[in-house]
PDB file of C-alpha atoms and ligand atoms in Angstrom:
ATOM      1  CA  GLU B1059     -55.017 -88.433 111.007  1.00 66.00           C
ATOM      2  CA  PHE B1060     -54.640 -92.034 112.160  1.00 68.00           C
ATOM      3  CA  ILE B1061     -52.818 -92.969 108.953  1.00 69.00           C
ATOM      4  CA  LYS B1062     -50.678 -89.861 109.264  1.00 69.00           C
ATOM      5  CA  ASN B1063     -49.664 -90.732 112.822  1.00 71.00           C
ATOM      6  CA  LEU B1064     -48.851 -94.228 111.697  1.00 67.00           C
ATOM      7  CA  HIS B1065     -46.326 -92.812 109.245  1.00 69.00           C
ATOM      8  CA  GLY B1066     -44.945 -90.249 111.725  1.00 84.00           C
ATOM      9  CA  LEU B1067     -46.182 -87.529 109.373  1.00 93.00           C
ATOM     10  CA  VAL B1068     -47.573 -85.239 112.059  1.00 93.00           C
ATOM     11  CA  GLU B1069     -44.100 -84.837 113.606  1.00 94.00           C
ATOM     12  CA  THR B1070     -42.611 -84.158 110.170  1.00 96.00           C
ATOM     13  CA  GLU B1071     -45.292 -81.542 109.464  1.00 97.00           C
ATOM     14  CA  GLU B1072     -44.446 -79.783 112.712  1.00 96.00           C
ATOM     15  CA  PHE B1073     -40.695 -80.023 112.126  1.00 97.00           C
ATOM     16  CA  ILE B1074     -40.879 -78.522 108.624  1.00 98.00           C
ATOM     17  CA  ALA B1075     -43.309 -75.807 109.730  1.00 98.00           C
ATOM     18  CA  GLN B1076     -41.078 -74.766 112.610  1.00 98.00           C
ATOM     19  CA  SER B1077     -37.837 -74.973 110.661  1.00 97.00           C
ATOM     20  CA  LEU B1078     -39.124 -72.888 107.763  1.00 97.00           C
ATOM     21  CA  GLY B1079     -41.451 -70.535 109.636  1.00 97.00           C
ATOM     22  CA  LEU B1080     -44.629 -71.844 108.005  1.00 98.00           C
ATOM     23  CA  LYS B1081     -48.052 -71.532 109.604  1.00 98.00           C
ATOM     24  CA  LYS B1082     -49.108 -74.949 108.390  1.00 98.00           C
ATOM     25  CA  VAL B1083     -47.683 -77.992 106.611  1.00 98.00           C
ATOM     26  CA  ILE B1084     -49.890 -80.780 105.291  1.00 98.00           C
ATOM     27  CA  ILE B1085     -48.224 -84.012 104.187  1.00 97.00           C
ATOM     28  CA  VAL B1086     -50.088 -86.753 102.338  1.00 96.00           C
ATOM     29  CA  PRO B1087     -48.668 -90.309 102.527  1.00 95.00           C
ATOM     30  CA  GLY B1088     -46.632 -91.647  99.584  1.00 96.00           C
ATOM     31  CA  ASN B1089     -44.341 -90.263  96.895  1.00 97.00           C
ATOM     32  CA  SER B1090     -45.928 -88.760  93.798  1.00 98.00           C
ATOM     33  CA  ASP B1091     -42.780 -89.523  91.747  1.00 97.00           C
ATOM     34  CA  LYS B1092     -43.623 -93.210  92.064  1.00 96.00           C
ATOM     35  CA  ASP B1093     -47.410 -93.229  92.445  1.00 96.00           C
ATOM     36  CA  GLY B1094     -49.741 -91.024  90.404  1.00 91.00           C
ATOM     37  CA  THR B1095     -52.561 -91.264  92.924  1.00 97.00           C
ATOM     38  CA  VAL B1096     -50.443 -89.382  95.473  1.00 98.00           C
ATOM     39  CA  LYS B1097     -50.561 -86.178  93.382  1.00 98.00           C
ATOM     40  CA  LYS B1098     -54.345 -86.450  93.365  1.00 98.00           C
ATOM     41  CA  GLU B1099     -54.373 -86.808  97.153  1.00 98.00           C
ATOM     42  CA  MET B1100     -52.135 -83.742  97.437  1.00 98.00           C
ATOM     43  CA  GLY B1101     -54.608 -81.877  95.239  1.00 98.00           C
ATOM     44  CA  ARG B1102     -57.480 -83.078  97.400  1.00 98.00           C
ATOM     45  CA  ALA B1103     -55.730 -81.953 100.595  1.00 98.00           C
ATOM     46  CA  ALA B1104     -55.131 -78.540  99.016  1.00 98.00           C
ATOM     47  CA  ALA B1105     -58.726 -78.271  97.776  1.00 98.00           C
ATOM     48  CA  ARG B1106     -59.998 -79.114 101.274  1.00 97.00           C
ATOM     49  CA  PHE B1107     -57.708 -76.538 102.880  1.00 98.00           C
ATOM     50  CA  ILE B1108     -58.742 -73.858 100.386  1.00 97.00           C
ATOM     51  CA  ARG B1109     -62.421 -74.534 101.089  1.00 96.00           C
ATOM     52  CA  GLU B1110     -61.728 -73.980 104.788  1.00 95.00           C
ATOM     53  CA  ILE B1111     -60.082 -70.601 104.373  1.00 96.00           C
ATOM     54  CA  LEU B1112     -62.264 -69.078 101.627  1.00 96.00           C
ATOM     55  CA  PHE B1113     -64.446 -66.167 102.662  1.00 96.00           C
ATOM     56  CA  PRO B1114     -67.113 -64.109 100.856  1.00 96.00           C
ATOM     57  CA  GLY B1115     -65.603 -61.801  98.257  1.00 96.00           C
ATOM     58  CA  ALA B1116     -62.189 -63.476  98.355  1.00 97.00           C
ATOM     59  CA  VAL B1117     -59.915 -63.179  95.315  1.00 98.00           C
ATOM     60  CA  MET B1118     -57.796 -66.268  94.770  1.00 98.00           C
ATOM     61  CA  ALA B1119     -54.896 -66.443  92.296  1.00 98.00           C
ATOM     62  CA  VAL B1120     -53.685 -69.805  91.006  1.00 98.00           C
ATOM     63  CA  THR B1121     -50.717 -70.915  88.914  1.00 95.00           C
ATOM     64  CA  GLY B1122     -50.625 -73.702  86.348  1.00 94.00           C
ATOM     65  CA  GLY B1123     -49.077 -77.168  86.376  1.00 94.00           C
ATOM     66  CA  THR B1124     -50.137 -80.757  86.823  1.00 95.00           C
ATOM     67  CA  THR B1125     -50.343 -80.433  90.616  1.00 97.00           C
ATOM     68  CA  LEU B1126     -52.668 -77.428  90.421  1.00 97.00           C
ATOM     69  CA  ARG B1127     -54.709 -79.332  87.847  1.00 97.00           C
ATOM     70  CA  GLU B1128     -55.371 -81.921  90.581  1.00 98.00           C
ATOM     71  CA  VAL B1129     -56.395 -79.158  92.982  1.00 98.00           C
ATOM     72  CA  ALA B1130     -58.999 -78.077  90.418  1.00 98.00           C
ATOM     73  CA  ALA B1131     -60.037 -81.663  89.608  1.00 98.00           C
ATOM     74  CA  THR B1132     -60.603 -82.590  93.250  1.00 98.00           C
ATOM     75  CA  MET B1133     -62.267 -79.308  94.292  1.00 97.00           C
ATOM     76  CA  PRO B1134     -65.773 -80.221  95.491  1.00 95.00           C
ATOM     77  CA  VAL B1135     -68.651 -78.501  93.678  1.00 94.00           C
ATOM     78  CA  GLY B1136     -70.832 -75.842  95.298  1.00 85.00           C
ATOM     79  CA  ASN B1137     -71.614 -74.402  98.734  1.00 78.00           C
ATOM     80  CA  ALA B1138     -68.641 -72.044  98.802  1.00 80.00           C
ATOM     81  CA  PRO B1139     -68.801 -68.546 100.291  1.00 83.00           C
ATOM     82  CA  HIS B1140     -70.366 -66.001  97.914  1.00 86.00           C
ATOM     83  CA  GLU B1141     -68.689 -63.883  95.288  1.00 91.00           C
ATOM     84  CA  ILE B1142     -65.353 -65.596  95.079  1.00 96.00           C
ATOM     85  CA  THR B1143     -63.161 -64.570  92.158  1.00 97.00           C
ATOM     86  CA  VAL B1144     -60.447 -66.853  90.793  1.00 98.00           C
ATOM     87  CA  VAL B1145     -57.709 -65.417  88.585  1.00 97.00           C
ATOM     88  CA  PRO B1146     -54.525 -66.798  87.052  1.00 96.00           C
ATOM     89  CA  ALA B1147     -51.474 -65.630  89.011  1.00 96.00           C
ATOM     90  CA  ARG B1148     -49.515 -64.867  85.857  1.00 91.00           C
ATOM     91  CA  GLY B1149     -49.678 -64.890  82.081  1.00 83.00           C
ATOM     92  CA  GLY B1150     -48.916 -68.016  80.054  1.00 70.00           C
ATOM     93  CA  LEU B1151     -45.869 -70.098  80.807  1.00 60.00           C
ATOM     94  CA  GLY B1152     -45.826 -72.277  77.716  1.00 63.00           C
ATOM     95  CA  GLU B1153     -47.935 -75.078  79.035  1.00 65.00           C
ATOM     96  CA  ASP B1154     -50.600 -77.235  77.460  1.00 82.00           C
ATOM     97  CA  VAL B1155     -54.041 -75.720  77.799  1.00 85.00           C
ATOM     98  CA  GLU B1156     -55.163 -78.271  80.438  1.00 88.00           C
ATOM     99  CA  VAL B1157     -52.450 -77.170  82.832  1.00 91.00           C
ATOM    100  CA  GLN B1158     -52.532 -73.449  82.147  1.00 92.00           C
ATOM    101  CA  ALA B1159     -53.349 -71.149  85.040  1.00 94.00           C
ATOM    102  CA  ASN B1160     -56.297 -69.692  83.063  1.00 95.00           C
ATOM    103  CA  THR B1161     -57.919 -73.112  82.662  1.00 95.00           C
ATOM    104  CA  ILE B1162     -57.343 -74.062  86.287  1.00 96.00           C
ATOM    105  CA  ALA B1163     -58.759 -70.720  87.488  1.00 97.00           C
ATOM    106  CA  ALA B1164     -61.889 -71.239  85.368  1.00 97.00           C
ATOM    107  CA  ILE B1165     -62.459 -74.813  86.597  1.00 98.00           C
ATOM    108  CA  ILE B1166     -62.063 -73.848  90.262  1.00 98.00           C
ATOM    109  CA  ALA B1167     -64.316 -70.780  89.892  1.00 97.00           C
ATOM    110  CA  LYS B1168     -67.079 -72.827  88.268  1.00 96.00           C
ATOM    111  CA  LYS B1169     -66.920 -75.474  90.974  1.00 96.00           C
ATOM    112  CA  LEU B1170     -67.080 -72.839  93.711  1.00 96.00           C
ATOM    113  CA  ARG B1171     -69.870 -71.061  91.797  1.00 95.00           C
ATOM    114  CA  GLY B1172     -67.723 -67.969  91.705  1.00 96.00           C
ATOM    115  CA  THR B1173     -66.437 -65.890  88.823  1.00 96.00           C
ATOM    116  CA  TYR B1174     -63.154 -65.952  86.991  1.00 97.00           C
ATOM    117  CA  ARG B1175     -61.170 -63.564  84.875  1.00 96.00           C
ATOM    118  CA  LEU B1176     -58.585 -64.691  82.362  1.00 93.00           C
ATOM    119  CA  LEU B1177     -55.254 -63.147  81.501  1.00 93.00           C
ATOM    120  CA  HIS B1178     -54.249 -63.718  77.892  1.00 87.00           C
ATOM    121  CA  VAL B1179     -50.558 -63.119  77.525  1.00 85.00           C
ATOM    122  CA  PRO B1180     -48.858 -65.104  74.766  1.00 77.00           C
ATOM    123  CA  ASP B1181     -45.624 -66.845  75.593  1.00 68.00           C
ATOM    124  CA  ASN B1182     -42.131 -65.760  74.851  1.00 68.00           C
ATOM    125  CA  LEU B1183     -43.076 -62.156  74.229  1.00 78.00           C
ATOM    126  CA  LYS B1184     -40.218 -59.708  74.266  1.00 85.00           C
ATOM    127  CA  GLU B1185     -39.993 -57.396  77.268  1.00 87.00           C
ATOM    128  CA  GLU B1186     -41.071 -54.377  75.200  1.00 92.00           C
ATOM    129  CA  ALA B1187     -44.207 -56.185  74.010  1.00 91.00           C
ATOM    130  CA  ILE B1188     -45.126 -57.138  77.584  1.00 90.00           C
ATOM    131  CA  ARG B1189     -44.622 -53.550  78.688  1.00 91.00           C
ATOM    132  CA  LEU B1190     -46.901 -52.389  75.887  1.00 92.00           C
ATOM    133  CA  LEU B1191     -49.591 -54.939  76.804  1.00 91.00           C
ATOM    134  CA  ALA B1192     -49.405 -53.731  80.393  1.00 91.00           C
ATOM    135  CA  THR B1193     -50.550 -50.266  79.288  1.00 94.00           C
ATOM    136  CA  ASP B1194     -53.900 -51.623  78.023  1.00 94.00           C
ATOM    137  CA  GLN B1195     -56.668 -50.483  80.382  1.00 95.00           C
ATOM    138  CA  HIS B1196     -58.398 -53.870  80.614  1.00 93.00           C
ATOM    139  CA  ILE B1197     -55.154 -55.703  81.284  1.00 94.00           C
ATOM    140  CA  LYS B1198     -54.082 -53.032  83.757  1.00 95.00           C
ATOM    141  CA  GLU B1199     -57.258 -53.512  85.804  1.00 96.00           C
ATOM    142  CA  LEU B1200     -56.961 -57.267  85.699  1.00 95.00           C
ATOM    143  CA  VAL B1201     -53.305 -57.241  86.748  1.00 96.00           C
ATOM    144  CA  ALA B1202     -54.208 -54.917  89.638  1.00 96.00           C
ATOM    145  CA  GLU B1203     -56.932 -57.362  90.714  1.00 96.00           C
ATOM    146  CA  ILE B1204     -54.494 -60.281  90.483  1.00 97.00           C
ATOM    147  CA  LYS B1205     -51.927 -58.440  92.580  1.00 96.00           C
ATOM    148  CA  SER B1206     -54.593 -57.679  95.199  1.00 95.00           C
ATOM    149  CA  ALA B1207     -55.414 -61.381  95.658  1.00 98.00           C
ATOM    150  CA  ASP B1208     -56.170 -62.572  99.190  1.00 98.00           C
ATOM    151  CA  ILE B1209     -54.984 -66.107  98.520  1.00 98.00           C
ATOM    152  CA  LEU B1210     -52.306 -67.431  96.169  1.00 98.00           C
ATOM    153  CA  VAL B1211     -52.062 -71.139  95.402  1.00 98.00           C
ATOM    154  CA  HIS B1212     -48.960 -72.035  93.445  1.00 98.00           C
ATOM    155  CA  GLY B1213     -46.974 -75.011  92.214  1.00 97.00           C
ATOM    156  CA  ILE B1214     -43.208 -75.409  92.340  1.00 98.00           C
ATOM    157  CA  GLY B1215     -41.094 -76.776  89.513  1.00 97.00           C
ATOM    158  CA  ASN B1216     -37.555 -78.099  89.185  1.00 98.00           C
ATOM    159  CA  ALA B1217     -35.518 -75.341  87.529  1.00 98.00           C
ATOM    160  CA  ARG B1218     -34.043 -77.611  84.879  1.00 97.00           C
ATOM    161  CA  GLU B1219     -37.311 -79.288  83.946  1.00 95.00           C
ATOM    162  CA  LEU B1220     -39.136 -75.985  83.815  1.00 92.00           C
ATOM    163  CA  SER B1221     -36.493 -74.310  81.686  1.00 93.00           C
ATOM    164  CA  GLU B1222     -36.548 -77.234  79.258  1.00 92.00           C
ATOM    165  CA  SER B1223     -40.332 -77.359  79.094  1.00 87.00           C
ATOM    166  CA  ARG B1224     -40.479 -73.623  78.394  1.00 84.00           C
ATOM    167  CA  GLY B1225     -38.427 -74.199  75.263  1.00 84.00           C
ATOM    168  CA  ASP B1226     -35.173 -72.612  76.474  1.00 89.00           C
ATOM    169  CA  SER B1227     -32.141 -73.664  74.425  1.00 94.00           C
ATOM    170  CA  PRO B1228     -29.775 -76.193  76.081  1.00 97.00           C
ATOM    171  CA  GLU B1229     -27.273 -73.338  76.526  1.00 97.00           C
ATOM    172  CA  GLU B1230     -29.857 -71.178  78.298  1.00 96.00           C
ATOM    173  CA  THR B1231     -30.791 -74.048  80.601  1.00 97.00           C
ATOM    174  CA  GLU B1232     -27.148 -74.777  81.426  1.00 98.00           C
ATOM    175  CA  GLU B1233     -26.513 -71.109  82.154  1.00 97.00           C
ATOM    176  CA  LEU B1234     -29.490 -70.994  84.491  1.00 98.00           C
ATOM    177  CA  ILE B1235     -28.303 -74.101  86.336  1.00 98.00           C
ATOM    178  CA  SER B1236     -24.723 -72.857  86.538  1.00 98.00           C
ATOM    179  CA  GLN B1237     -26.072 -69.651  88.100  1.00 98.00           C
ATOM    180  CA  GLY B1238     -27.481 -71.863  90.848  1.00 98.00           C
ATOM    181  CA  ALA B1239     -31.164 -72.128  89.879  1.00 98.00           C
ATOM    182  CA  VAL B1240     -32.820 -75.047  91.712  1.00 98.00           C
ATOM    183  CA  GLY B1241     -36.533 -74.283  91.874  1.00 98.00           C
ATOM    184  CA  GLU B1242     -39.156 -72.209  90.079  1.00 96.00           C
ATOM    185  CA  ALA B1243     -42.395 -70.665  91.242  1.00 96.00           C
ATOM    186  CA  PHE B1244     -44.677 -67.973  89.751  1.00 93.00           C
ATOM    187  CA  GLY B1245     -42.088 -66.883  87.206  1.00 91.00           C
ATOM    188  CA  HIS B1246     -38.999 -66.688  89.406  1.00 95.00           C
ATOM    189  CA  TYR B1247     -36.058 -69.076  89.544  1.00 97.00           C
ATOM    190  CA  PHE B1248     -34.681 -69.632  93.053  1.00 98.00           C
ATOM    191  CA  ALA B1249     -31.213 -70.755  94.235  1.00 98.00           C
ATOM    192  CA  ALA B1250     -30.750 -73.237  97.109  1.00 98.00           C
ATOM    193  CA  ASP B1251     -30.439 -70.390  99.632  1.00 97.00           C
ATOM    194  CA  GLY B1252     -33.745 -68.875  98.474  1.00 98.00           C
ATOM    195  CA  SER B1253     -32.231 -66.017  96.497  1.00 98.00           C
ATOM    196  CA  ILE B1254     -33.597 -65.109  93.056  1.00 97.00           C
ATOM    197  CA  VAL B1255     -31.533 -66.213  90.058  1.00 97.00           C
ATOM    198  CA  LYS B1256     -33.794 -65.080  87.216  1.00 95.00           C
ATOM    199  CA  ASN B1257     -37.251 -63.685  86.501  1.00 92.00           C
ATOM    200  CA  ILE B1258     -39.400 -64.855  83.602  1.00 88.00           C
ATOM    201  CA  HIS B1259     -40.988 -61.910  81.811  1.00 84.00           C
ATOM    202  CA  SER B1260     -44.746 -61.913  81.989  1.00 87.00           C
ATOM    203  CA  LEU B1261     -47.627 -60.083  83.627  1.00 92.00           C
ATOM    204  CA  GLY B1262     -49.194 -60.803  87.000  1.00 93.00           C
ATOM    205  CA  ILE B1263     -47.964 -61.620  90.472  1.00 94.00           C
ATOM    206  CA  ARG B1264     -44.327 -61.070  91.261  1.00 91.00           C
ATOM    207  CA  LEU B1265     -42.377 -61.772  94.392  1.00 93.00           C
ATOM    208  CA  ARG B1266     -42.827 -58.284  95.808  1.00 92.00           C
ATOM    209  CA  ASP B1267     -46.638 -58.657  95.646  1.00 95.00           C
ATOM    210  CA  LEU B1268     -46.571 -61.665  97.959  1.00 95.00           C
ATOM    211  CA  ARG B1269     -46.230 -59.645 101.142  1.00 91.00           C
ATOM    212  CA  ASN B1270     -49.689 -58.164 100.461  1.00 94.00           C
ATOM    213  CA  ILE B1271     -51.320 -61.571 100.002  1.00 97.00           C
ATOM    214  CA  SER B1272     -52.502 -62.909 103.334  1.00 96.00           C
ATOM    215  CA  THR B1273     -52.303 -66.615 102.527  1.00 98.00           C
ATOM    216  CA  VAL B1274     -49.679 -68.004 100.155  1.00 98.00           C
ATOM    217  CA  ILE B1275     -50.012 -71.752  99.639  1.00 98.00           C
ATOM    218  CA  ALA B1276     -47.428 -73.917  97.861  1.00 98.00           C
ATOM    219  CA  VAL B1277     -48.614 -77.295  96.575  1.00 98.00           C
ATOM    220  CA  ALA B1278     -45.775 -79.512  95.375  1.00 98.00           C
ATOM    221  CA  GLY B1279     -44.485 -82.998  96.062  1.00 98.00           C
ATOM    222  CA  GLY B1280     -42.359 -85.893  94.881  1.00 98.00           C
ATOM    223  CA  GLU B1281     -38.901 -86.688  96.240  1.00 98.00           C
ATOM    224  CA  LYS B1282     -37.255 -85.271  93.114  1.00 98.00           C
ATOM    225  CA  LYS B1283     -38.755 -81.856  93.833  1.00 98.00           C
ATOM    226  CA  ALA B1284     -37.519 -81.600  97.444  1.00 98.00           C
ATOM    227  CA  ALA B1285     -34.570 -79.279  96.730  1.00 98.00           C
ATOM    228  CA  ALA B1286     -36.730 -77.120  94.453  1.00 98.00           C
ATOM    229  CA  ILE B1287     -39.437 -76.839  97.126  1.00 98.00           C
ATOM    230  CA  LEU B1288     -36.880 -75.937  99.784  1.00 98.00           C
ATOM    231  CA  SER B1289     -35.300 -73.269  97.532  1.00 98.00           C
ATOM    232  CA  VAL B1290     -38.666 -71.520  97.114  1.00 98.00           C
ATOM    233  CA  LEU B1291     -39.632 -71.831 100.791  1.00 98.00           C
ATOM    234  CA  LYS B1292     -36.287 -70.373 101.870  1.00 97.00           C
ATOM    235  CA  ASN B1293     -37.350 -67.111 100.260  1.00 96.00           C
ATOM    236  CA  ASN B1294     -39.815 -66.878 103.167  1.00 92.00           C
ATOM    237  CA  HIS B1295     -43.021 -65.863 101.427  1.00 93.00           C
ATOM    238  CA  GLU B1296     -45.135 -68.981 101.905  1.00 95.00           C
ATOM    239  CA  ASP B1297     -47.588 -69.501 104.736  1.00 97.00           C
ATOM    240  CA  VAL B1298     -48.657 -73.044 103.923  1.00 98.00           C
ATOM    241  CA  LEU B1299     -46.989 -76.057 102.290  1.00 98.00           C
ATOM    242  CA  ILE B1300     -49.035 -78.975 101.015  1.00 98.00           C
ATOM    243  CA  THR B1301     -46.746 -81.797  99.978  1.00 98.00           C
ATOM    244  CA  ASP B1302     -46.245 -85.571 100.043  1.00 98.00           C
ATOM    245  CA  GLN B1303     -44.177 -87.883 102.184  1.00 97.00           C
ATOM    246  CA  GLY B1304     -41.543 -88.391  99.459  1.00 97.00           C
ATOM    247  CA  ALA B1305     -40.732 -84.683  99.293  1.00 98.00           C
ATOM    248  CA  ALA B1306     -41.217 -84.111 103.035  1.00 98.00           C
ATOM    249  CA  ASN B1307     -38.691 -86.778 104.088  1.00 97.00           C
ATOM    250  CA  LYS B1308     -36.107 -85.394 101.679  1.00 98.00           C
ATOM    251  CA  ILE B1309     -36.796 -81.792 102.747  1.00 98.00           C
ATOM    252  CA  THR B1310     -36.320 -82.863 106.387  1.00 97.00           C
ATOM    253  CA  ALA B1311     -32.951 -84.368 105.474  1.00 96.00           C
ATOM    254  CA  LEU B1312     -31.910 -81.211 103.598  1.00 96.00           C
ATOM    255  CA  ILE B1313     -32.966 -78.647 106.229  1.00 92.00           C
TER     256      ILE B1313
HETATM  257  O1  G3H L 777     -44.808 -73.730  88.650  1.00 59.40           O
HETATM  258  C1  G3H L 777     -44.370 -74.859  88.725  1.00 59.40           C
HETATM  259  C2  G3H L 777     -44.615 -75.949  87.819  1.00 59.40           C
HETATM  260  O2  G3H L 777     -45.316 -75.576  86.705  1.00 59.40           O
HETATM  261  C3  G3H L 777     -45.241 -77.085  88.561  1.00 59.40           C
HETATM  262  O3  G3H L 777     -45.613 -78.033  87.661  1.00 59.40           O
HETATM  263  O4  G3H L 777     -47.165 -79.294  89.127  1.00 59.40           O
HETATM  264  O5  G3H L 777     -46.718 -79.971  86.792  1.00 59.40           O
HETATM  265  O6  G3H L 777     -44.967 -80.262  88.525  1.00 59.40           O
HETATM  266  P1  G3H L 777     -46.142 -79.482  88.078  1.00 59.40           P
END
């Protein structure tokens, strides 16, 4: 707290929370674009916050990404409330195994001595194939459990970077950007005003499920992500933002 006050971060937390209708904003010092240790500190702040709000029997859904990987890596082991279940928020999004939601869910569950369930949905399936998969009884039950999560912890990506990393063609990426896509979270691309530009086909949590989830936590930082973070927050589904000073200062300037 002392360090935070020194940087004027407490005022910025309050300003962003009030401006965007968030219950809580946590800002760690530094800019993760420039300093790799800052992402770890963001992960640690998120892990600490999650430990505070977990309750016995809670179901927590998590997305993938390098930021969520730090949440898992910094999650302290043991002494969590009983019978916590951790699930991936959505099926695969073309990432390396270390940063897949399934892997992150498993790591967090083991550290909290809870259980996890994995959702195996290959990437780039056609819509018909996804619809067919969704009729499988096991997958149906799992998707229902995911959608009934009490807590969602998700990353936010830059629309362009995410589209490129998912293997979209340059034309597809340009089309997405020309349609106004700025940010991405849990399979939706968001425009600067918070409206949805495109949905990525998969199984799991979708935007409409978020109103049933009591605590939605976004963990994302780095100055370069500020516009993407703001685009997702403007859709008004998040309760908590955990970010860094680099993103927070830029978000403050953009609000
Ligand atoms: O969902 C968003 C992105 O996958 C976040 O990825 O944490 O690696 O920047 P990142």
